[in-house]
PDB file of C-alpha atoms in Angstrom:
ATOM      1  CA  MET A   1     153.162  60.180 182.478  1.00  0.00           C
ATOM      2  CA  ARG A   2     151.087  63.136 183.640  1.00  0.00           C
ATOM      3  CA  LYS A   3     153.992  64.477 185.738  1.00  0.00           C
ATOM      4  CA  PHE A   4     156.236  64.337 182.684  1.00  0.00           C
ATOM      5  CA  ARG A   5     153.768  66.429 180.651  1.00  0.00           C
ATOM      6  CA  ILE A   6     153.494  69.026 183.406  1.00  0.00           C
ATOM      7  CA  ALA A   7     157.273  69.214 183.694  1.00  0.00           C
ATOM      8  CA  ARG A   8     157.595  69.574 179.920  1.00  0.00           C
ATOM      9  CA  ARG A   9     155.141  72.475 179.928  1.00  0.00           C
ATOM     10  CA  LEU A  10     156.831  74.189 182.863  1.00  0.00           C
ATOM     11  CA  PHE A  11     160.371  73.890 181.481  1.00  0.00           C
ATOM     12  CA  PRO A  12     160.159  76.796 178.972  1.00  0.00           C
ATOM     13  CA  PHE A  13     158.515  78.970 181.613  1.00  0.00           C
ATOM     14  CA  LEU A  14     161.297  78.208 184.088  1.00  0.00           C
ATOM     15  CA  ILE A  15     163.961  79.013 181.476  1.00  0.00           C
ATOM     16  CA  VAL A  16     162.340  82.388 180.735  1.00  0.00           C
ATOM     17  CA  LEU A  17     161.912  83.088 184.459  1.00  0.00           C
ATOM     18  CA  SER A  18     165.580  82.325 185.150  1.00  0.00           C
ATOM     19  CA  GLY A  19     166.681  84.558 182.291  1.00  0.00           C
ATOM     20  CA  PHE A  20     164.485  87.374 183.544  1.00  0.00           C
ATOM     21  CA  THR A  21     165.811  86.963 187.094  1.00  0.00           C
ATOM     22  CA  TYR A  22     169.399  87.005 185.824  1.00  0.00           C
ATOM     23  CA  LEU A  23     168.769  90.204 183.864  1.00  0.00           C
ATOM     24  CA  LEU A  24     166.909  91.805 186.758  1.00  0.00           C
ATOM     25  CA  PHE A  25     169.701  91.304 189.267  1.00  0.00           C
ATOM     26  CA  SER A  26     172.695  91.625 186.936  1.00  0.00           C
ATOM     27  CA  PHE A  27     171.969  94.528 184.633  1.00  0.00           C
ATOM     28  CA  VAL A  28     168.980  96.534 185.858  1.00  0.00           C
ATOM     29  CA  PRO A  29     170.811  97.684 189.034  1.00  0.00           C
ATOM     30  CA  LEU A  30     173.514  99.149 186.810  1.00  0.00           C
ATOM     31  CA  LEU A  31     170.916 101.322 185.076  1.00  0.00           C
ATOM     32  CA  VAL A  32     170.083 102.979 188.385  1.00  0.00           C
ATOM     33  CA  PRO A  33     172.369 106.014 188.781  1.00  0.00           C
ATOM     34  CA  GLU A  34     174.956 105.723 191.567  1.00  0.00           C
ATOM     35  CA  GLY A  35     173.602 108.828 193.250  1.00  0.00           C
ATOM     36  CA  PHE A  36     170.155 107.238 193.693  1.00  0.00           C
ATOM     37  CA  TYR A  37     171.249 105.376 196.810  1.00  0.00           C
ATOM     38  CA  ASP A  38     172.848 108.394 198.513  1.00  0.00           C
ATOM     39  CA  VAL A  39     170.190 110.652 200.041  1.00  0.00           C
ATOM     40  CA  SER A  40     172.467 111.909 202.793  1.00  0.00           C
ATOM     41  CA  GLN A  41     172.182 115.440 204.070  1.00  0.00           C
ATOM     42  CA  SER A  42     174.383 117.780 206.044  1.00  0.00           C
ATOM     43  CA  PRO A  43     173.961 117.226 209.776  1.00  0.00           C
ATOM     44  CA  VAL A  44     171.579 119.504 211.647  1.00  0.00           C
ATOM     45  CA  PRO A  45     171.079 119.991 215.386  1.00  0.00           C
ATOM     46  CA  ALA A  46     169.092 116.999 216.635  1.00  0.00           C
ATOM     47  CA  GLU A  47     167.943 115.301 219.801  1.00  0.00           C
ATOM     48  CA  MET A  48     169.492 111.918 218.962  1.00  0.00           C
ATOM     49  CA  ILE A  49     172.150 110.235 216.836  1.00  0.00           C
ATOM     50  CA  ILE A  50     171.620 106.629 215.745  1.00  0.00           C
ATOM     51  CA  MET A  51     174.665 104.886 214.360  1.00  0.00           C
ATOM     52  CA  LEU A  52     173.804 101.721 212.464  1.00  0.00           C
ATOM     53  CA  GLY A  53     176.075  98.748 213.098  1.00  0.00           C
ATOM     54  CA  GLY A  54     177.925  96.932 210.364  1.00  0.00           C
ATOM     55  CA  ASP A  55     181.092  98.201 208.759  1.00  0.00           C
ATOM     56  CA  LEU A  56     182.072 100.874 211.239  1.00  0.00           C
ATOM     57  CA  ARG A  57     185.434 102.030 209.888  1.00  0.00           C
ATOM     58  CA  GLN A  58     183.819 105.349 209.021  1.00  0.00           C
ATOM     59  CA  ARG A  59     180.509 105.204 210.889  1.00  0.00           C
ATOM     60  CA  LEU A  60     182.061 105.099 214.350  1.00  0.00           C
ATOM     61  CA  PRO A  61     184.322 108.173 213.915  1.00  0.00           C
ATOM     62  CA  LYS A  62     181.434 110.066 212.259  1.00  0.00           C
ATOM     63  CA  ALA A  63     179.032 109.386 215.148  1.00  0.00           C
ATOM     64  CA  ILE A  64     181.674 110.410 217.693  1.00  0.00           C
ATOM     65  CA  SER A  65     182.469 113.565 215.710  1.00  0.00           C
ATOM     66  CA  LEU A  66     178.785 114.537 215.510  1.00  0.00           C
ATOM     67  CA  TYR A  67     178.409 114.032 219.257  1.00  0.00           C
ATOM     68  CA  GLU A  68     181.597 115.942 220.106  1.00  0.00           C
ATOM     69  CA  ASN A  69     180.542 118.816 217.836  1.00  0.00           C
ATOM     70  CA  GLY A  70     177.252 119.147 219.699  1.00  0.00           C
ATOM     71  CA  PHE A  71     174.812 117.947 217.046  1.00  0.00           C
ATOM     72  CA  ALA A  72     172.978 115.803 219.630  1.00  0.00           C
ATOM     73  CA  VAL A  73     173.285 114.875 223.292  1.00  0.00           C
ATOM     74  CA  HIS A  74     172.105 111.259 223.041  1.00  0.00           C
ATOM     75  CA  VAL A  75     173.534 108.431 220.935  1.00  0.00           C
ATOM     76  CA  ILE A  76     172.165 104.988 220.110  1.00  0.00           C
ATOM     77  CA  ILE A  77     174.359 102.362 218.526  1.00  0.00           C
ATOM     78  CA  SER A  78     172.195  99.718 216.890  1.00  0.00           C
ATOM     79  CA  GLY A  79     173.452  96.282 215.921  1.00  0.00           C
ATOM     80  CA  ALA A  80     176.964  96.693 217.280  1.00  0.00           C
ATOM     81  CA  ASP A  81     179.378  94.202 218.741  1.00  0.00           C
ATOM     82  CA  SER A  82     181.064  94.652 222.126  1.00  0.00           C
ATOM     83  CA  GLY A  83     184.308  96.072 220.683  1.00  0.00           C
ATOM     84  CA  GLN A  84     182.446  98.817 218.865  1.00  0.00           C
ATOM     85  CA  THR A  85     180.429  99.581 221.968  1.00  0.00           C
ATOM     86  CA  GLU A  86     183.592  99.886 224.072  1.00  0.00           C
ATOM     87  CA  THR A  87     185.065 102.390 221.608  1.00  0.00           C
ATOM     88  CA  LEU A  88     181.934 104.521 221.872  1.00  0.00           C
ATOM     89  CA  LYS A  89     181.875 104.273 225.674  1.00  0.00           C
ATOM     90  CA  LYS A  90     185.333 105.853 225.761  1.00  0.00           C
ATOM     91  CA  ALA A  91     184.107 108.864 223.770  1.00  0.00           C
ATOM     92  CA  ILE A  92     180.516 109.254 225.001  1.00  0.00           C
ATOM     93  CA  PRO A  93     179.377 109.274 228.651  1.00  0.00           C
ATOM     94  CA  SER A  94     177.315 106.226 229.607  1.00  0.00           C
ATOM     95  CA  ASP A  95     174.268 108.329 230.548  1.00  0.00           C
ATOM     96  CA  ARG A  96     174.223 109.665 226.953  1.00  0.00           C
ATOM     97  CA  LEU A  97     174.786 106.327 225.193  1.00  0.00           C
ATOM     98  CA  GLN A  98     172.313 103.515 224.618  1.00  0.00           C
ATOM     99  CA  VAL A  99     173.207 100.223 222.986  1.00  0.00           C
ATOM    100  CA  GLU A 100     170.849  98.050 220.977  1.00  0.00           C
ATOM    101  CA  PRO A 101     172.952  94.909 220.360  1.00  0.00           C
ATOM    102  CA  ASP A 102     170.469  92.546 218.699  1.00  0.00           C
ATOM    103  CA  ALA A 103     169.766  94.039 215.254  1.00  0.00           C
ATOM    104  CA  THR A 104     171.112  92.047 212.315  1.00  0.00           C
ATOM    105  CA  SER A 105     169.486  94.004 209.479  1.00  0.00           C
ATOM    106  CA  THR A 106     168.510  97.554 208.630  1.00  0.00           C
ATOM    107  CA  TRP A 107     164.853  96.791 209.357  1.00  0.00           C
ATOM    108  CA  GLU A 108     165.769  95.365 212.770  1.00  0.00           C
ATOM    109  CA  ASN A 109     167.877  98.492 213.457  1.00  0.00           C
ATOM    110  CA  ALA A 110     164.685 100.524 213.053  1.00  0.00           C
ATOM    111  CA  ILE A 111     162.308  98.208 214.912  1.00  0.00           C
ATOM    112  CA  LEU A 112     164.611  97.471 217.849  1.00  0.00           C
ATOM    113  CA  SER A 113     165.618 101.135 218.251  1.00  0.00           C
ATOM    114  CA  ARG A 114     161.987 102.225 218.490  1.00  0.00           C
ATOM    115  CA  PRO A 115     161.599 101.699 222.285  1.00  0.00           C
ATOM    116  CA  LEU A 116     164.914 103.469 222.937  1.00  0.00           C
ATOM    117  CA  LEU A 117     163.766 106.451 220.886  1.00  0.00           C
ATOM    118  CA  ALA A 118     160.371 106.542 222.606  1.00  0.00           C
ATOM    119  CA  ALA A 119     162.017 106.652 226.044  1.00  0.00           C
ATOM    120  CA  ILE A 120     163.826 109.923 225.249  1.00  0.00           C
ATOM    121  CA  LEU A 121     162.165 111.659 222.307  1.00  0.00           C
ATOM    122  CA  LYS A 122     158.825 113.269 221.692  1.00  0.00           C
ATOM    123  CA  PRO A 123     156.979 113.254 218.340  1.00  0.00           C
ATOM    124  CA  GLY A 124     158.540 115.608 215.818  1.00  0.00           C
ATOM    125  CA  ASP A 125     162.052 115.368 217.277  1.00  0.00           C
ATOM    126  CA  THR A 126     164.989 115.051 214.900  1.00  0.00           C
ATOM    127  CA  VAL A 127     167.276 112.017 214.708  1.00  0.00           C
ATOM    128  CA  LEU A 128     170.538 111.805 212.751  1.00  0.00           C
ATOM    129  CA  LEU A 129     171.010 108.397 211.068  1.00  0.00           C
ATOM    130  CA  VAL A 130     174.712 107.653 210.627  1.00  0.00           C
ATOM    131  CA  THR A 131     175.472 105.027 207.996  1.00  0.00           C
ATOM    132  CA  ASP A 132     177.326 104.616 204.704  1.00  0.00           C
ATOM    133  CA  ALA A 133     176.304 106.842 201.794  1.00  0.00           C
ATOM    134  CA  TRP A 134     175.046 103.931 199.668  1.00  0.00           C
ATOM    135  CA  HIS A 135     172.921 102.736 202.615  1.00  0.00           C
ATOM    136  CA  THR A 136     171.172 106.030 203.397  1.00  0.00           C
ATOM    137  CA  ARG A 137     168.120 105.531 201.155  1.00  0.00           C
ATOM    138  CA  ARG A 138     167.189 102.128 202.587  1.00  0.00           C
ATOM    139  CA  SER A 139     167.922 103.079 206.193  1.00  0.00           C
ATOM    140  CA  LEU A 140     165.873 106.278 205.886  1.00  0.00           C
ATOM    141  CA  ALA A 141     162.925 104.348 204.407  1.00  0.00           C
ATOM    142  CA  CYS A 142     163.082 101.734 207.188  1.00  0.00           C
ATOM    143  CA  PHE A 143     163.200 104.272 210.004  1.00  0.00           C
ATOM    144  CA  ARG A 144     160.420 106.371 208.471  1.00  0.00           C
ATOM    145  CA  LYS A 145     158.227 103.268 208.237  1.00  0.00           C
ATOM    146  CA  ALA A 146     159.038 101.981 211.742  1.00  0.00           C
ATOM    147  CA  CYS A 147     159.009 105.353 213.545  1.00  0.00           C
ATOM    148  CA  PRO A 148     156.960 107.863 211.534  1.00  0.00           C
ATOM    149  CA  GLN A 149     156.579 110.223 214.493  1.00  0.00           C
ATOM    150  CA  TYR A 150     160.210 111.399 214.247  1.00  0.00           C
ATOM    151  CA  ARG A 151     162.146 113.356 211.632  1.00  0.00           C
ATOM    152  CA  PHE A 152     165.158 111.407 210.348  1.00  0.00           C
ATOM    153  CA  VAL A 153     168.156 113.028 208.691  1.00  0.00           C
ATOM    154  CA  PRO A 154     170.539 110.547 207.032  1.00  0.00           C
ATOM    155  CA  VAL A 155     174.190 111.522 207.480  1.00  0.00           C
ATOM    156  CA  ALA A 156     176.784 109.712 205.379  1.00  0.00           C
ATOM    157  CA  ALA A 157     179.839 108.482 207.222  1.00  0.00           C
ATOM    158  CA  ASP A 158     181.686 108.236 203.922  1.00  0.00           C
ATOM    159  CA  THR A 159     181.307 109.230 200.319  1.00  0.00           C
ATOM    160  CA  ILE A 160     179.790 107.019 197.670  1.00  0.00           C
ATOM    161  CA  SER A 161     183.155 106.736 195.937  1.00  0.00           C
ATOM    162  CA  GLY A 162     185.676 105.614 198.513  1.00  0.00           C
ATOM    163  CA  PRO A 163     188.166 102.773 198.625  1.00  0.00           C
ATOM    164  CA  TYR A 164     185.435 100.487 199.988  1.00  0.00           C
ATOM    165  CA  PHE A 165     182.883 101.346 197.337  1.00  0.00           C
ATOM    166  CA  ASP A 166     182.823  98.833 194.474  1.00  0.00           C
ATOM    167  CA  SER A 167     180.188 100.498 192.362  1.00  0.00           C
ATOM    168  CA  LYS A 168     178.776  97.481 190.505  1.00  0.00           C
ATOM    169  CA  LYS A 169     178.832  95.150 193.487  1.00  0.00           C
ATOM    170  CA  VAL A 170     177.267  97.649 195.890  1.00  0.00           C
ATOM    171  CA  ARG A 171     174.655  98.796 193.378  1.00  0.00           C
ATOM    172  CA  ARG A 172     173.563  95.195 192.703  1.00  0.00           C
ATOM    173  CA  ARG A 173     173.442  94.359 196.392  1.00  0.00           C
ATOM    174  CA  GLU A 174     171.573  97.524 197.359  1.00  0.00           C
ATOM    175  CA  PHE A 175     169.104  97.128 194.481  1.00  0.00           C
ATOM    176  CA  ALA A 176     168.297  93.587 195.637  1.00  0.00           C
ATOM    177  CA  ALA A 177     167.987  94.718 199.259  1.00  0.00           C
ATOM    178  CA  LEU A 178     165.686  97.610 198.338  1.00  0.00           C
ATOM    179  CA  LEU A 179     163.503  95.311 196.263  1.00  0.00           C
ATOM    180  CA  LEU A 180     163.309  92.780 199.095  1.00  0.00           C
ATOM    181  CA  TYR A 181     162.477  95.468 201.669  1.00  0.00           C
ATOM    182  CA  VAL A 182     159.763  96.969 199.457  1.00  0.00           C
ATOM    183  CA  PHE A 183     157.950  93.620 199.307  1.00  0.00           C
ATOM    184  CA  LYS A 184     158.797  92.266 202.765  1.00  0.00           C
ATOM    185  CA  TYR A 185     158.404  95.422 204.883  1.00  0.00           C
ATOM    186  CA  GLN A 186     156.445  97.717 202.536  1.00  0.00           C
ATOM    187  CA  ILE A 187     159.027 100.509 202.794  1.00  0.00           C
ATOM    188  CA  ALA A 188     158.918 103.407 200.324  1.00  0.00           C
ATOM    189  CA  PRO A 189     162.540 104.035 199.272  1.00  0.00           C
ATOM    190  CA  TRP A 190     161.587 106.380 196.436  1.00  0.00           C
ATOM    191  CA  GLN A 191     160.576 109.038 198.982  1.00  0.00           C
ATOM    192  CA  SER A 192     163.873 110.674 199.863  1.00  0.00           C
TER     193      SER A 192
END
């Protein structure tokens, strides 16, 4: 009988909580302007390029282009599969390329790249982060948190309005990911 009373008291609370959660993840992300997620900058001369794994249709050519145009002499590919690594090995000499194959999230990209950065860079050095435009804010926040001794410049491999970019879907997903990362990893995505 006591369990029934507790359940009856909790039921309205759970209904309100579910409604709030639905609103939070369905509509609030759409109130955030599309441009909020894109904090990319023009590339600058740097000591290192880090290309984040994932959807590499545009990231891979961008990282290769930056390297070939002399923006940096070292490249890290973080969270890539063997096919992506082979493509990079054809364009970048092996003594200039480092592969971090284990990352499965943006936070892991930052944490697992840290020893590779430390082996080559000194504090204050500049690193170009190559990722999608909508992913630049979260990736920048993760790398700043994990490796505060370096200067990170996010470089978009695409624009925020390409054939891949489904505005509502990406904005909802990125909003949820940012919220999760703020609480789980204490990143500060509002500092662009």
